[in-house]
Short mmCIF file of C-alpha atoms in Angstrom, two decimals:
data_model
loop_
_atom_site.label_atom_id
_atom_site.label_comp_id
_atom_site.label_asym_id
_atom_site.label_seq_id
_atom_site.Cartn_x
_atom_site.Cartn_y
_atom_site.Cartn_z
CA MET A 12 112.25 96.85 69.15
CA HIS A 13 110.44 94.94 71.88
CA LEU A 14 110.10 95.78 75.57
CA TRP A 15 108.45 93.14 77.75
CA VAL A 16 107.29 94.41 81.16
CA ARG A 17 107.00 91.38 83.41
CA ALA A 18 104.84 90.86 86.48
CA GLU A 19 106.72 90.80 89.79
CA CYS A 20 106.73 87.45 91.57
CA ARG A 21 106.85 88.90 95.10
CA GLU A 22 103.33 89.47 96.43
CA THR A 23 104.29 92.67 98.23
CA GLU A 24 105.91 94.19 95.15
CA ARG A 25 103.33 96.57 93.68
CA ARG A 26 105.70 98.89 91.84
CA VAL A 27 106.27 99.03 88.10
CA ALA A 28 109.13 100.56 86.10
CA LEU A 29 107.00 101.86 83.23
CA LEU A 30 103.77 103.85 83.47
CA PRO A 31 101.07 103.90 80.78
CA GLU A 32 101.95 107.41 79.57
CA GLN A 33 105.55 106.39 78.91
CA ALA A 34 104.42 103.12 77.36
CA ALA A 35 102.21 105.07 74.96
CA ARG A 36 105.17 107.21 73.89
CA LEU A 37 107.27 104.12 73.20
CA VAL A 38 104.46 102.54 71.20
CA ALA A 39 104.09 105.75 69.19
CA LYS A 40 107.77 105.50 68.25
CA GLY A 41 107.41 101.95 67.00
CA VAL A 42 108.40 99.94 70.08
CA ASN A 43 106.38 96.79 70.71
CA VAL A 44 105.50 96.97 74.42
CA THR A 45 104.14 93.84 76.06
CA LEU A 46 102.79 94.02 79.62
CA GLU A 47 102.08 91.01 81.80
CA ARG A 48 98.96 90.84 83.90
CA SER A 49 99.42 91.33 87.64
CA ASP A 50 96.99 91.13 90.55
CA VAL A 51 99.09 93.43 92.73
CA ARG A 52 100.53 96.11 90.42
CA ILE A 53 99.56 99.59 91.63
CA ILE A 54 98.71 100.83 88.12
CA PRO A 55 95.53 99.33 86.60
CA ILE A 56 95.95 97.40 83.36
CA GLU A 57 93.36 99.50 81.53
CA GLY A 58 95.83 102.36 81.13
CA TYR A 59 98.31 100.08 79.40
CA GLU A 60 95.63 98.69 77.11
CA ALA A 61 94.71 102.24 76.10
CA ALA A 62 98.41 102.96 75.51
CA GLY A 63 98.56 100.24 72.85
CA CYS A 64 100.43 97.60 74.87
CA THR A 65 100.05 93.90 74.12
CA ILE A 66 98.77 92.13 77.24
CA ALA A 67 100.27 88.78 78.25
CA SER A 68 99.87 86.36 81.14
CA ALA A 69 102.16 86.61 84.15
CA GLY A 70 105.37 84.69 83.56
CA GLY A 71 104.97 84.87 79.81
CA TRP A 72 108.42 86.46 79.45
CA GLU A 73 109.95 82.98 79.46
CA ASN A 74 108.51 82.49 75.96
CA ALA A 75 109.11 86.05 74.77
CA PRO A 76 110.93 86.57 71.46
CA GLU A 77 114.70 86.25 71.71
CA ASP A 78 115.26 89.95 70.97
CA ALA A 79 112.89 91.23 73.68
CA PHE A 80 114.26 93.19 76.62
CA VAL A 81 112.52 91.96 79.78
CA LEU A 82 111.93 94.81 82.21
CA GLY A 83 111.22 94.17 85.88
CA LEU A 84 112.33 95.33 89.31
CA LYS A 85 112.92 92.64 91.90
CA GLU A 86 113.98 89.00 91.77
CA LEU A 87 112.99 86.41 89.20
CA PRO A 88 111.42 83.09 90.24
CA ASP A 89 114.21 81.08 91.86
CA ASP A 90 113.74 77.91 89.81
CA GLY A 91 117.28 77.59 88.46
CA SER A 92 116.16 77.77 84.84
CA PRO A 93 118.61 79.13 82.24
CA LEU A 94 118.03 82.78 81.33
CA ARG A 95 118.27 83.53 77.62
CA HIS A 96 116.88 87.07 77.44
CA LYS A 97 118.32 90.47 78.21
CA HIS A 98 116.83 91.31 81.62
CA ILE A 99 116.62 94.85 82.99
CA MET A 100 116.19 94.60 86.79
CA PHE A 101 117.85 95.00 90.18
CA GLY A 102 119.88 91.81 90.24
CA HIS A 103 121.91 92.28 93.46
CA ALA A 104 124.50 90.03 91.87
CA PHE A 105 127.79 91.91 91.63
CA LYS A 106 128.88 92.17 95.27
CA HIS A 107 129.45 88.51 96.10
CA GLN A 108 125.88 87.88 97.24
CA PRO A 109 125.17 84.10 97.29
CA ALA A 110 121.81 84.47 95.52
CA GLY A 111 123.46 86.77 92.99
CA LYS A 112 126.01 84.13 92.12
CA ASN A 113 123.23 81.69 91.33
CA LEU A 114 121.49 84.30 89.19
CA LEU A 115 124.65 84.93 87.17
CA LYS A 116 125.06 81.20 86.61
CA ARG A 117 121.59 81.09 85.09
CA PHE A 118 122.55 83.87 82.67
CA ALA A 119 125.82 82.14 81.83
CA VAL A 120 124.03 78.88 81.03
CA GLY A 121 121.20 80.47 79.08
CA GLY A 122 123.27 83.01 77.17
CA GLY A 123 121.22 85.95 78.40
CA GLU A 124 122.37 89.23 79.87
CA LEU A 125 121.71 91.19 83.06
CA LEU A 126 121.45 94.94 82.59
CA ASP A 127 121.36 95.80 86.25
CA LEU A 128 119.45 98.97 87.09
CA GLU A 129 121.76 99.59 90.04
CA TYR A 130 124.65 99.87 87.57
CA LEU A 131 122.91 102.01 84.99
CA VAL A 132 125.20 105.01 85.45
CA ASP A 133 126.41 108.13 83.66
CA GLU A 134 130.03 109.00 82.87
CA ALA A 135 130.59 110.18 86.44
CA GLY A 136 129.32 106.87 87.84
CA LYS A 137 126.07 108.35 89.13
CA ARG A 138 122.93 106.24 88.82
CA VAL A 139 120.51 107.63 86.26
CA ALA A 140 117.33 106.08 87.68
CA ALA A 141 116.77 105.11 91.29
CA PHE A 142 114.10 104.60 93.92
CA GLY A 143 116.44 106.11 96.48
CA TYR A 144 114.34 109.02 97.67
CA TRP A 145 111.33 106.84 98.46
CA ALA A 146 113.50 104.12 99.98
CA GLY A 147 114.88 106.77 102.32
CA PHE A 148 111.49 108.22 103.15
CA ALA A 149 109.83 104.85 103.80
CA GLY A 150 112.89 103.41 105.55
CA ALA A 151 113.04 106.30 107.99
CA ALA A 152 109.33 105.96 108.70
CA VAL A 153 109.51 102.19 109.32
CA SER A 154 112.60 102.58 111.54
CA ILE A 155 110.94 105.29 113.62
CA MET A 156 107.83 103.11 113.82
CA GLY A 157 109.99 100.35 115.29
CA TRP A 158 111.53 102.69 117.85
CA LEU A 159 108.05 103.88 118.88
CA ARG A 160 107.00 100.24 119.27
CA GLN A 161 110.00 99.64 121.56
CA LYS A 162 108.72 102.49 123.74
CA GLU A 163 105.18 101.07 123.64
CA LEU A 164 103.83 104.20 121.96
CA ILE A 165 102.34 102.23 119.07
CA GLY A 166 101.20 98.64 118.72
CA ASP A 167 101.11 96.46 115.61
CA THR A 168 103.94 97.13 113.13
CA HIS A 169 102.81 94.77 110.36
CA LEU A 170 103.51 96.62 107.13
CA SER A 171 101.30 97.14 104.11
CA ALA A 172 101.39 99.56 101.20
CA PHE A 173 100.22 103.11 101.77
CA PRO A 174 98.21 105.11 99.22
CA HIS A 175 100.30 108.23 99.94
CA SER A 176 103.42 109.11 101.91
CA MET A 177 101.58 111.44 104.28
CA GLU A 178 99.27 108.61 105.31
CA MET A 179 102.38 106.68 106.32
CA ILE A 180 103.70 109.58 108.39
CA GLU A 181 100.58 110.78 110.17
CA PRO A 182 100.19 107.96 112.77
CA LEU A 183 103.86 108.34 113.67
CA ARG A 184 103.48 112.08 114.08
CA THR A 185 100.54 111.54 116.42
CA ALA A 186 102.57 109.11 118.56
CA ILE A 187 105.57 111.43 118.70
CA MET A 188 103.41 114.41 119.66
CA SER A 189 102.07 112.38 122.58
CA MET A 190 105.57 111.87 124.04
CA LYS A 191 106.11 113.53 127.40
CA ARG A 192 109.85 112.86 127.35
CA GLN A 193 112.53 113.93 124.91
CA ARG A 194 111.96 112.88 121.32
CA PRO A 195 114.45 110.47 119.73
CA SER A 196 117.64 111.73 118.11
CA VAL A 197 118.35 110.43 114.61
CA LEU A 198 121.68 110.11 112.79
CA ILE A 199 121.57 109.79 108.99
CA ILE A 200 124.73 108.52 107.27
CA GLY A 201 124.78 109.30 103.57
CA ALA A 202 122.63 112.34 104.16
CA LEU A 203 123.46 114.15 100.92
CA GLY A 204 122.34 111.42 98.52
CA ARG A 205 118.89 110.52 97.20
CA VAL A 206 118.24 108.02 99.98
CA GLY A 207 119.51 110.35 102.68
CA THR A 208 117.38 113.19 101.36
CA GLY A 209 114.24 111.08 101.57
CA ALA A 210 115.14 109.94 105.10
CA ARG A 211 115.83 113.51 106.21
CA GLU A 212 112.55 114.84 104.85
CA ALA A 213 110.60 112.07 106.59
CA CYS A 214 112.32 112.91 109.90
CA GLU A 215 111.71 116.61 109.43
CA ALA A 216 108.03 115.94 108.74
CA LEU A 217 107.94 114.25 112.14
CA GLY A 218 109.70 117.13 113.91
CA LEU A 219 112.71 115.04 114.97
CA GLN A 220 116.24 116.14 115.83
CA VAL A 221 118.50 114.95 112.99
CA THR A 222 122.29 114.78 112.68
CA LEU A 223 123.51 114.61 109.08
CA TRP A 224 126.70 112.78 108.09
CA ASP A 225 128.16 112.23 104.67
CA GLN A 226 131.64 111.52 103.26
CA GLU A 227 133.37 114.28 105.17
CA GLU A 228 132.17 112.97 108.54
CA THR A 229 133.10 109.35 107.80
CA ALA A 230 136.37 109.89 105.93
CA GLN A 231 138.56 108.88 108.88
CA GLY A 232 137.22 105.33 108.64
CA GLY A 233 136.08 104.86 112.24
CA PRO A 234 135.49 103.83 114.90
CA PHE A 235 132.46 106.11 115.17
CA HIS A 236 131.56 106.34 118.85
CA GLU A 237 129.13 109.21 118.20
CA ILE A 238 126.78 106.80 116.45
CA PHE A 239 125.93 105.12 119.74
CA GLU A 240 124.89 108.39 121.37
CA HIS A 241 121.89 108.60 119.05
CA ASP A 242 118.63 106.69 119.48
CA ILE A 243 118.15 105.82 115.81
CA LEU A 244 120.71 105.28 113.03
CA LEU A 245 119.64 105.43 109.38
CA ASN A 246 122.26 103.95 107.04
CA CYS A 247 121.74 105.37 103.56
CA ILE A 248 125.01 104.54 101.83
CA LEU A 249 125.53 101.81 99.26
CA ALA A 250 127.87 99.05 100.39
CA ARG A 251 131.00 98.93 98.26
CA PRO A 252 134.71 98.13 98.61
CA GLY A 253 136.39 100.42 101.13
CA CYS A 254 133.18 101.21 102.98
CA PRO A 255 133.95 101.75 106.70
CA VAL A 256 132.15 99.75 109.36
CA PHE A 257 129.67 101.92 111.23
CA VAL A 258 128.27 99.33 113.63
CA PRO A 259 130.66 96.47 114.50
CA GLU A 260 129.44 93.16 115.85
CA ASP A 261 130.56 93.99 119.40
CA ALA A 262 128.11 96.92 119.47
CA LYS A 263 125.46 94.46 120.63
CA ALA A 264 126.87 94.37 124.16
CA MET A 265 128.19 97.89 124.55
CA PRO A 266 126.41 100.61 126.60
CA ARG A 267 124.58 102.91 124.17
CA SER A 268 121.51 104.98 123.47
CA LEU A 269 121.20 103.40 120.03
CA SER A 270 118.37 100.87 119.95
CA MET A 271 117.14 101.02 116.33
CA ILE A 272 119.16 100.77 113.11
CA GLY A 273 117.41 101.42 109.84
CA ASP A 274 119.72 99.76 107.32
CA ILE A 275 117.95 101.33 104.39
CA ALA A 276 120.75 100.40 101.98
CA CYS A 277 120.09 96.82 103.13
CA ASP A 278 122.87 94.62 101.81
CA PRO A 279 123.56 92.21 104.72
CA GLU A 280 125.01 89.45 102.54
CA SER A 281 127.67 91.72 101.08
CA ASP A 282 131.19 91.56 102.49
CA PHE A 283 131.16 95.36 102.38
CA SER A 284 128.09 95.92 104.55
CA PRO A 285 128.82 98.61 107.19
CA ILE A 286 126.31 97.13 109.66
CA LYS A 287 127.74 93.95 111.20
CA VAL A 288 125.12 93.06 113.82
CA TYR A 289 122.74 91.17 111.52
CA ASN A 290 122.86 88.86 108.52
CA ARG A 291 119.47 88.72 106.85
CA VAL A 292 116.82 90.97 105.38
CA THR A 293 113.57 91.55 107.24
CA THR A 294 110.03 91.35 105.91
CA TRP A 295 106.78 93.27 105.86
CA ASP A 296 105.30 90.79 108.34
CA ASP A 297 108.35 90.93 110.62
CA PRO A 298 110.23 94.19 109.91
CA TYR A 299 112.72 94.16 112.80
CA PHE A 300 115.63 91.83 113.55
CA ARG A 301 116.40 91.65 117.27
CA ALA A 302 120.21 91.75 117.37
CA SER A 303 120.49 92.19 121.13
CA GLU A 304 118.22 91.89 124.15
CA ASP A 305 120.27 93.73 126.77
CA PRO A 306 120.56 96.49 125.86
CA VAL A 307 117.96 96.23 123.09
CA LEU A 308 119.19 96.67 119.54
CA GLU A 309 117.01 96.04 116.49
CA VAL A 310 117.66 96.35 112.77
CA MET A 311 115.09 97.28 110.14
CA ALA A 312 116.30 95.76 106.85
CA VAL A 313 113.31 95.52 104.53
CA ASP A 314 114.71 95.26 101.01
CA ASN A 315 111.79 96.66 99.00
CA LEU A 316 110.95 99.76 101.01
CA PRO A 317 109.77 101.92 98.08
CA SER A 318 107.00 99.39 97.45
CA LEU A 319 105.40 100.61 100.67
CA LEU A 320 104.70 103.76 98.65
CA PRO A 321 104.14 102.11 95.27
CA LEU A 322 102.35 104.89 93.41
CA GLU A 323 104.71 107.75 94.22
CA SER A 324 107.82 105.63 93.79
CA SER A 325 106.64 104.16 90.46
CA GLU A 326 105.79 107.59 89.09
CA ASP A 327 109.18 108.94 90.10
CA PHE A 328 111.22 106.00 88.79
CA SER A 329 109.38 105.69 85.48
CA GLU A 330 109.98 109.35 84.75
CA GLN A 331 113.71 108.96 85.48
CA LEU A 332 114.12 105.78 83.43
CA PHE A 333 112.11 106.74 80.35
CA PRO A 334 114.76 108.79 78.47
CA PHE A 335 117.15 105.87 78.78
CA LEU A 336 114.57 103.42 77.46
CA LEU A 337 114.41 105.63 74.40
CA GLY A 338 118.20 105.42 74.23
CA LEU A 339 118.05 101.63 74.52
CA PHE A 340 116.21 101.48 71.21
CA GLY A 341 118.21 104.23 69.52
CA LEU A 342 115.34 106.70 69.78
CA GLY A 343 116.93 109.24 72.11
CA ALA A 344 120.13 111.15 72.71
CA GLN A 345 123.40 109.27 72.24
CA GLU A 346 124.41 109.76 75.86
CA ASP A 347 121.15 108.05 76.89
CA ALA A 348 122.27 104.95 74.98
CA THR A 349 125.77 104.72 76.42
CA VAL A 350 124.53 103.92 79.92
CA TRP A 351 123.41 100.53 78.62
CA GLU A 352 126.85 99.77 77.26
CA ARG A 353 128.31 100.48 80.70
CA ALA A 354 125.78 98.08 82.22
CA ARG A 355 126.77 95.42 79.67
CA GLN A 356 130.43 95.90 80.52
CA THR A 357 129.68 95.46 84.23
CA PHE A 358 127.85 92.22 83.53
CA ALA A 359 130.63 90.98 81.25
CA LEU A 360 133.19 91.74 83.96
CA HIS A 361 131.44 89.65 86.61
CA VAL A 362 130.16 86.63 84.71
CA PRO A 363 133.59 85.01 84.23
CA ARG A 364 134.15 85.05 87.99
CA ILE A 365 131.45 82.46 88.59
CA GLN A 366 132.95 79.81 86.30
#
């Protein structure tokens, strides 16, 4: 029983999927937990040392024992090397993404396995561990920040991690309170899910007018002219087959109030993306894609939003995932083990398609 917690290779990725208190509980049950050193991880290494973890150098997972499960969050180094281990991570590989196809090829060549955290689901198909709430909260905040920048109510929008969610919100609240005209209207699609809940609570903390849509409001499949009457759209639904298009490509030129789209779900390379006015993710240094100049339309599509709030999001996710890590090693309830078999079946279904 060996769990290897790797360092993230993206400099802005400060989150971690396992906290020291959960690591200590695994160690107490006989699991060998190895943790790689990281200069950016939000949780200091001392807590893991005290928990009984073995400490390894960053990137050491490549030489980990064959039976180790390698736990991470975001992408692996894109060096094309074969992958021989069982990796637990967000692979973004099962919806025809070009980078995902390359990742699956590496697993196919190396004989390893991708246990994708996005597809770790219960019998009803609901994800058992997700960063959704904090993605929604941070995504709403960054989108509103961009709208305020359009109106010249704030200046620099370079992003960096915040110690606490309220510190992220407070400068935006100050700018909104200074507005002498009507405050922006916000439409949240997918309002009843984890992501939508986080987005709604961020908007409410800022005192904004919010319209909430979920499956009932989008069941007719579009077109959705009401979207363009709002100032800000927050897309919080996961792209999947049958997903309606909310913002078609021709929205760039149409008359509208809409000037900021927060594509919090952020899957622009997927054929199923409901936002068709952009084709790439945005970054912490440059968070907004200018889709149109006249009238202005920008898209916020940062793909690691919860890392802007690394402590709160790591605490939340680790608590959700822990029972299923016990199940992975046969130390928990049987139903906590079956989610991994579903993840294996999803991987096995998609790998043959890349041959």
